[in-house]
Each structure stands twice: as C-alpha cells, then as structure tokens.
Amino acid sequence: MWKHLQIELYKIFHRPRTYLAFAAITALIGVIQLGLKVDGKEYTEFVMADFAGSFSVDGKILNGYFICYVILQLLLVHVPLLIALIAADMISGEANMGTLRLLLTKPQSRTEILLAKFFASVIYTILLLIWIAIMGLFLSMAIFGTDDLFIMKSSYVVVVKSSDVFWRYCGAFCFAALAMTTVAALGFFLSFFAENSIGPIVATMSVIIVCTILSTMNIPLFNLIKPYLFTSHMVTWKEFFDFKVNDANEAIIGSIQYPEKIIKSAIVLVLHIIGFVAGGIWYFKKKDVLS
Amino acid sequence: MEIVKVEALTKKFDQLTAVNQLSFSVLSGDVYGFLGQNGAGKSTTIRMLLTLITPTAGEIQIFGLSLLKHRKEILQQIGAVIEKPDVYKYLSAYENLTLFAKLSGIQPTRTMIMEQLEIVGLAHRANDTVKTFSQGMKQRLGIAIALVHNPQLIILDEPTNGLDPQGIADIRNLILNLSKQYKKTVIVSSHLLSEIEQIASRILIIDKGRKLVEDHAASLFDPSKTIIELDTNNNEAAYNILSNSNWGNTLQPIRNGQIILQLNKLDIPLFNQYLVSKDIAVYSLQPRHSLEDYFLQITAGKQHVEAFTN
C-alpha cells in the first residue's frame, strides 16, 4: 500500500497539470496581495464605511491576518476546481490513457490500488492547502505585518486579538483540508464512471455548484436536505474565528463560540468522504475493465 | 506440465455471449497461438485470464492454482501486453519500467532496467519521454514492462497491431527469443494467421466465443495436404496432362487461368520433374497458406468442431 502510494505520488508530481494548480494559486494570491498593497487603504475605508461612526480603529486593519482571511474567502470557492483537476482524473485519466488495464494486471488488489490513488489525491489536496497557507498567511504576514484581525460581518465587526489568531488559522486550514478532501472524494467517486477526464471534472464542479445553490437558497423545500449537503458544511472553517465573551463582554482568549457546529460539520464531511470512497470502490471492484 | 487450464469459460454481456464454454490448456514452454477473427472473443478471454473481466461461468487455473482464489500469487508470475501498449507518456522509458517493476513486486536496480531495455532495443532511448516514441517502440516498451519482473507466463494480446513490417518482424523475433532462449511460456493472440503460423507451437482457433480447433501447429500444417498453385508456359495443356495422370486426383477445376491441386510437400520435386518430362516449363510452384485456407474454411463454415485435438 505504502509503495503504491509512493508510485501514485510520483505520477501526480511528474505531470505538468499538477503544477498548474500551484501556479494558479500563486498568481491569484499574488494579485490580491499586490492590489491590497497598492490600494489597501481605499479598500479598508470602503468596507469600514458602515462602521465609521460607531467606533474608531487604533491599529492596522490591513495586516497579514486580515489579508489571509480575505484570500481564504475568495480562494476556497475556486480551489475545488483545482482539486477536481487531479482527483476526478485519478481513474478516468488512467482509463483514457489506457494504463488502467495494465495497472490492474499487477499483483495488487483493486482496493489497494484505489485506496492508494485516493490517499495520493488527499496528499495533493493537503499540499495545495499548505501552499495556500504559505502564500496567503505567511507571505502576507511578512509583507503586511501582524495585528488584531478585523472581520466584517453583515451588521457587526469581530475583532480577534493578534495573540489569539494564529491557532485559529491552523484550525481553519485543517477544516478547509477536510472540506477539500470531500471535494477530492467526490471527484474520485465520479471518475469511476467515465473514461475521459473532462466528464468527471465538469460533473464534480456541477455537483458542487448545484449543492451550493441549494445550501444558500432560503426555500423551505430545501431546508430539509440542507443539513445533509456537504456544501452546507464546507464554510464552517469561519466558526474558528467566532469566540465566546465573558460577562464584561470581552473575548475569551482561546475560545470558540460554537465548537459543536465544527464537530457536526466535520462528522458530515467525514461521512461524505467515506461514502464516496467506499461507494466508488464497491462499484469498481465488480466492474469489467473493457477500456 | 499445464501452465494454464481453462474449463467451460463463459462470459456474457447482457444478451451477448462473448465467450461460450471455452476450454483449453497451455503447456509449459508453449508459444500458444490464440487465433480468431475480430470479435471472436480473444481479448475477452485474455482479460479474464488477467482478472480484468469476471467470468460468468467456468474455471481458470494458472500454475495449478485457482485464479479466483490466488489472484495475487498468480499475477506475480504473469507479464502482459493487452492490445495497445499504453504507458505513461509524460514519463521516460526508464521511469515507466521502474514504476511497473515496483508494481509487480520487485525492487529494480538500474542494471536490471537497462538490461530489459537492451533486450527490446530501447536502451539508447531510456531517458526519453514515451510521447516521443513510435508505435513500434511503445510496443517494445510494453513487452519490456511485461518482462521486467521475470514472469513465467507472458500474455501478448495482438502485439503486432499497428506496427510496420519491421516492427512486426522485431516482435516476432522477440517472442521466439523469449521462448527459445529464456524458456518462457507465451500466449499470443492475433487475427493475423501468418504471424501465428511462424511462431506458435500450439494453436487455438476460436470463433464467436467458441473453440473451433486446438492442436499442435505442426498438425495443422500437415505437409501431406499442402495446397499448391502452379504457373507454367501453357496452363491449359498442363491441366489436361495432369488430369489424365495420377496427379489429377486432387486437381481443382481451373479458375482464372490458375491450376490448384493438393500435394504432399515431399512430392513437389517429383511433380516438377514430371511436368518438365512432358515439355511443360514450370514458372512457379507456390504452396498456398494452408492455415489461412483452413482458418477461413472453418470460420466461414460456422461449424464448431469441438474435438479436433489429438
């Protein structure tokens, strides 16, 4: 299994397509950082306009933590496509190239082969998120410095003390990794049903778009299924930035307001991952390879 | 010793029966020719031997073990090229070979890999990516992948598909070399009779998923039943002379000016001598492809000869 996983990773990281995702993230984050470096003052004035009369800000809103929060909000919408590029190609790409049949004549069980492929796509997903963290968090911290994190909500502002931010980002990135692994599992599952890469990639994105719309639409008919849609739980990383307050209405350092929400979402996502992977393996174990 | 034993193998795809009650055995050291027209069920059978397709019914034993129960142990001893030799085009020949060697359960050294590439004549292109290779080179790389873990049994499904004459000759020589020099058992499928005829020691012919013939190649090419095409300076006169002689028993009616008869191959010099003695100048005496005739006869006749074996 370990040997096969190494081989899968070797194949992933010898394909030019793999680096496309890393290049795209580098370019996107670079553009955001450049824009905020040049016009950041105007941007913060614009977003803080509603609160200008309510309180004054002592400190630097436009710091590395704030930039990373903006980047995460923007990027986590697009990253699923980059994940799908690899995960939805894991089986269908091999079928398309014709290498699948050769692979399956080797002395490994189909389950071993498929699990190695899935874990390889998970490792790719995690590396992609680590790259987002390096570029979005660490580089932003280096360029913009650090200070308290201002998070603008629709009708209020949350201010997280700078000493209380970093661990929240660690938690948010871990949760984002889980959410993106769900996307990888969905792409992996859909790749069993096609013999070209485009179909499963498009199908993965279509499922995500449809489920996201269902998750966000406030229609009673859909409210029943919302809690079970994985897309409803993919944005739960934001919960890491909501904290409890004490009787004096001061933030409790190291607290999370609704930890049960995070746990519930994580469970739903894990169940989706298990369902997609187990379903795919169950289907593929019985499949006649005719390609 | 039986390396492969297949009994009553059947595969149905919905209403279509691709392989129907097929039984055959491959002996140690055989170059086993697996013949049939396109769609006869060759690839489906080979895929069942390699566990790519699950049989609907029947039993496959390889190396004396049930394929169903001992898949892993059996596949460790099999090398295969299935139809097109598709490999990872973005990797080099060396990288592909190393990767598949590891998947086959061995830890390859550089020397081992280069030796395999040497055998198939690709050592000089070891570090080039496969996307720059010709079809023939890819085919040879596919065979190197099949051989890299030193398997006892090699299965080649249509290995000469898409190759030019030189490529076909290279593969033919490689298969003969594997059998004679390395003592491997080889199953090779093809719809090209001329290819199988030149390399196979035993032959199985199937049609519509059913066995027509399984026999030693030598038995199928019975020299006493060689079909001869005769061309002379005067074919009409030659035909009349032969009709009134002992040679006329197997003479076929003259068609398109051609004289065709069946002879024992050993009698050809005597036959030639006879014609010359009757003042007939012989331009050519050409044995026709006996297996091809035989194959076309039995596949077109749709007669399923179940027991043509010894």
Short mmCIF file of N, CA and C in Angstrom, two decimals, chain A residues 3-4 7 10-11 14-16 94 97-99 101-110 112 286-291, chain B residues 11 13 47 50-54 71-72 75-76 80 82 84 86-91 95 99-100 102-105 149:
data_model
loop_
_atom_site.label_atom_id
_atom_site.label_comp_id
_atom_site.label_asym_id
_atom_site.label_seq_id
_atom_site.Cartn_x
_atom_site.Cartn_y
_atom_site.Cartn_z
N LYS A 3 4.00 1.48 -0.82
CA LYS A 3 4.77 1.51 -2.07
C LYS A 3 3.90 2.05 -3.21
N HIS A 4 2.67 1.59 -3.23
CA HIS A 4 1.76 2.02 -4.28
C HIS A 4 1.43 3.51 -4.14
N ILE A 7 4.17 5.47 -5.56
CA ILE A 7 4.11 5.46 -7.03
C ILE A 7 3.06 6.45 -7.53
N TYR A 10 4.38 9.86 -7.17
CA TYR A 10 5.41 10.06 -8.21
C TYR A 10 4.73 10.45 -9.53
N LYS A 11 3.65 9.75 -9.85
CA LYS A 11 2.94 10.04 -11.10
C LYS A 11 2.30 11.43 -11.04
N HIS A 14 4.80 14.23 -11.45
CA HIS A 14 5.53 14.27 -12.72
C HIS A 14 4.64 14.75 -13.86
N ARG A 15 3.41 15.18 -13.50
CA ARG A 15 2.51 15.67 -14.53
C ARG A 15 2.47 17.19 -14.50
N PRO A 16 2.61 17.82 -15.65
CA PRO A 16 2.59 19.29 -15.68
C PRO A 16 1.29 19.85 -15.10
N GLU A 94 -6.55 7.41 -16.15
CA GLU A 94 -5.83 6.14 -16.43
C GLU A 94 -6.59 5.34 -17.49
N MET A 97 -5.92 7.03 -20.83
CA MET A 97 -4.56 6.76 -21.33
C MET A 97 -4.37 5.30 -21.71
N GLY A 98 -5.22 4.44 -21.16
CA GLY A 98 -5.08 3.00 -21.42
C GLY A 98 -4.20 2.29 -20.41
N THR A 99 -3.72 3.03 -19.42
CA THR A 99 -2.81 2.43 -18.43
C THR A 99 -3.57 1.70 -17.32
N ARG A 101 -5.75 -0.74 -17.45
CA ARG A 101 -5.77 -2.20 -17.58
C ARG A 101 -4.41 -2.80 -17.21
N LEU A 102 -3.34 -2.09 -17.56
CA LEU A 102 -2.01 -2.59 -17.21
C LEU A 102 -1.82 -2.56 -15.69
N LEU A 103 -2.29 -1.49 -15.10
CA LEU A 103 -2.20 -1.32 -13.65
C LEU A 103 -2.95 -2.43 -12.91
N LEU A 104 -4.13 -2.78 -13.45
CA LEU A 104 -4.97 -3.77 -12.77
C LEU A 104 -4.51 -5.21 -13.00
N THR A 105 -3.53 -5.40 -13.88
CA THR A 105 -3.00 -6.76 -14.05
C THR A 105 -1.80 -6.99 -13.14
N LYS A 106 -1.48 -6.00 -12.34
CA LYS A 106 -0.36 -6.15 -11.41
C LYS A 106 -0.85 -6.80 -10.12
N PRO A 107 0.06 -7.45 -9.40
CA PRO A 107 -0.39 -8.24 -8.24
C PRO A 107 -0.75 -7.41 -7.00
N GLN A 108 -1.71 -6.54 -7.17
CA GLN A 108 -2.30 -5.81 -6.04
C GLN A 108 -3.80 -5.91 -6.18
N SER A 109 -4.49 -5.88 -5.05
CA SER A 109 -5.95 -5.93 -5.13
C SER A 109 -6.45 -4.59 -5.64
N ARG A 110 -7.64 -4.60 -6.20
CA ARG A 110 -8.21 -3.35 -6.70
C ARG A 110 -8.40 -2.35 -5.55
N GLU A 112 -6.59 -2.02 -2.85
CA GLU A 112 -5.28 -1.42 -2.54
C GLU A 112 -4.94 -0.32 -3.55
N LYS A 286 -16.39 -4.61 -8.91
CA LYS A 286 -17.20 -5.53 -9.71
C LYS A 286 -17.12 -5.21 -11.20
N LYS A 287 -16.50 -4.10 -11.51
CA LYS A 287 -16.55 -3.61 -12.89
C LYS A 287 -15.63 -4.41 -13.82
N ASP A 288 -16.15 -4.73 -15.01
CA ASP A 288 -15.31 -5.33 -16.04
C ASP A 288 -14.54 -4.22 -16.73
N VAL A 289 -13.23 -4.39 -16.82
CA VAL A 289 -12.41 -3.35 -17.46
C VAL A 289 -12.31 -3.66 -18.95
N LEU A 290 -13.02 -2.87 -19.73
CA LEU A 290 -13.08 -3.12 -21.17
C LEU A 290 -12.30 -2.07 -21.96
N SER A 291 -11.85 -1.02 -21.28
CA SER A 291 -11.15 0.07 -21.98
C SER A 291 -9.81 -0.39 -22.49
N LYS B 11 -18.46 -15.95 -20.79
CA LYS B 11 -18.69 -14.55 -20.40
C LYS B 11 -19.86 -13.99 -21.20
N PHE B 13 -22.26 -10.57 -21.79
CA PHE B 13 -22.53 -9.15 -21.58
C PHE B 13 -24.00 -8.93 -21.97
N ARG B 47 -8.53 -11.08 -21.12
CA ARG B 47 -8.85 -10.20 -19.98
C ARG B 47 -9.35 -11.00 -18.79
N LEU B 50 -6.47 -12.36 -17.02
CA LEU B 50 -5.73 -11.33 -16.27
C LEU B 50 -6.59 -10.65 -15.21
N THR B 51 -7.77 -11.19 -14.97
CA THR B 51 -8.72 -10.71 -13.94
C THR B 51 -9.27 -9.30 -14.22
N LEU B 52 -9.19 -8.87 -15.47
CA LEU B 52 -9.78 -7.57 -15.80
C LEU B 52 -11.29 -7.72 -15.98
N ILE B 53 -11.70 -8.92 -16.36
CA ILE B 53 -13.12 -9.21 -16.57
C ILE B 53 -13.46 -10.44 -15.73
N THR B 54 -14.61 -10.39 -15.08
CA THR B 54 -15.04 -11.54 -14.26
C THR B 54 -15.83 -12.51 -15.13
N ARG B 71 -5.29 -14.91 -6.90
CA ARG B 71 -5.04 -13.88 -7.90
C ARG B 71 -3.64 -13.25 -7.77
N LYS B 72 -3.32 -12.86 -6.55
CA LYS B 72 -2.07 -12.11 -6.33
C LYS B 72 -0.83 -12.95 -6.66
N LEU B 75 -0.66 -13.48 -10.50
CA LEU B 75 -0.31 -12.30 -11.30
C LEU B 75 1.15 -11.89 -11.12
N GLN B 76 1.76 -12.30 -10.00
CA GLN B 76 3.19 -12.02 -9.80
C GLN B 76 4.04 -12.73 -10.86
N ALA B 80 2.11 -9.06 -19.11
CA ALA B 80 1.12 -8.97 -20.17
C ALA B 80 1.18 -7.65 -20.94
N ILE B 82 -1.71 -5.85 -23.28
CA ILE B 82 -3.10 -6.03 -23.71
C ILE B 82 -3.41 -4.99 -24.78
N LYS B 84 -3.18 -2.26 -27.11
CA LYS B 84 -2.19 -1.20 -27.28
C LYS B 84 -1.27 -1.16 -26.06
N ASP B 86 -0.17 0.87 -23.82
CA ASP B 86 -0.28 2.21 -23.26
C ASP B 86 0.50 2.33 -21.95
N VAL B 87 1.35 3.32 -21.91
CA VAL B 87 2.14 3.59 -20.70
C VAL B 87 2.02 5.09 -20.41
N TYR B 88 2.71 5.54 -19.37
CA TYR B 88 2.61 6.96 -19.01
C TYR B 88 3.48 7.78 -19.96
N LYS B 89 2.81 8.55 -20.80
CA LYS B 89 3.53 9.25 -21.89
C LYS B 89 4.41 10.37 -21.38
N TYR B 90 4.09 10.90 -20.20
CA TYR B 90 4.89 12.01 -19.67
C TYR B 90 6.11 11.51 -18.90
N LEU B 91 6.25 10.18 -18.77
CA LEU B 91 7.43 9.62 -18.12
C LEU B 91 8.36 9.03 -19.17
N GLU B 95 11.69 5.41 -16.49
CA GLU B 95 10.77 5.65 -15.36
C GLU B 95 9.56 4.73 -15.42
N LEU B 99 8.67 2.00 -12.57
CA LEU B 99 7.38 2.10 -11.88
C LEU B 99 6.61 0.77 -11.96
N PHE B 100 6.56 0.19 -13.14
CA PHE B 100 5.80 -1.06 -13.28
C PHE B 100 6.53 -2.24 -12.64
N LYS B 102 8.16 -2.02 -9.84
CA LYS B 102 7.79 -1.90 -8.42
C LYS B 102 6.37 -2.41 -8.20
N LEU B 103 5.49 -2.07 -9.13
CA LEU B 103 4.10 -2.54 -9.00
C LEU B 103 4.02 -4.06 -9.12
N SER B 104 4.99 -4.64 -9.81
CA SER B 104 5.00 -6.10 -9.97
C SER B 104 5.64 -6.79 -8.78
N GLY B 105 6.08 -6.00 -7.81
CA GLY B 105 6.56 -6.59 -6.57
C GLY B 105 8.06 -6.75 -6.48
N HIS B 149 9.71 -8.24 -14.47
CA HIS B 149 9.73 -8.97 -13.20
C HIS B 149 9.99 -10.47 -13.41
#
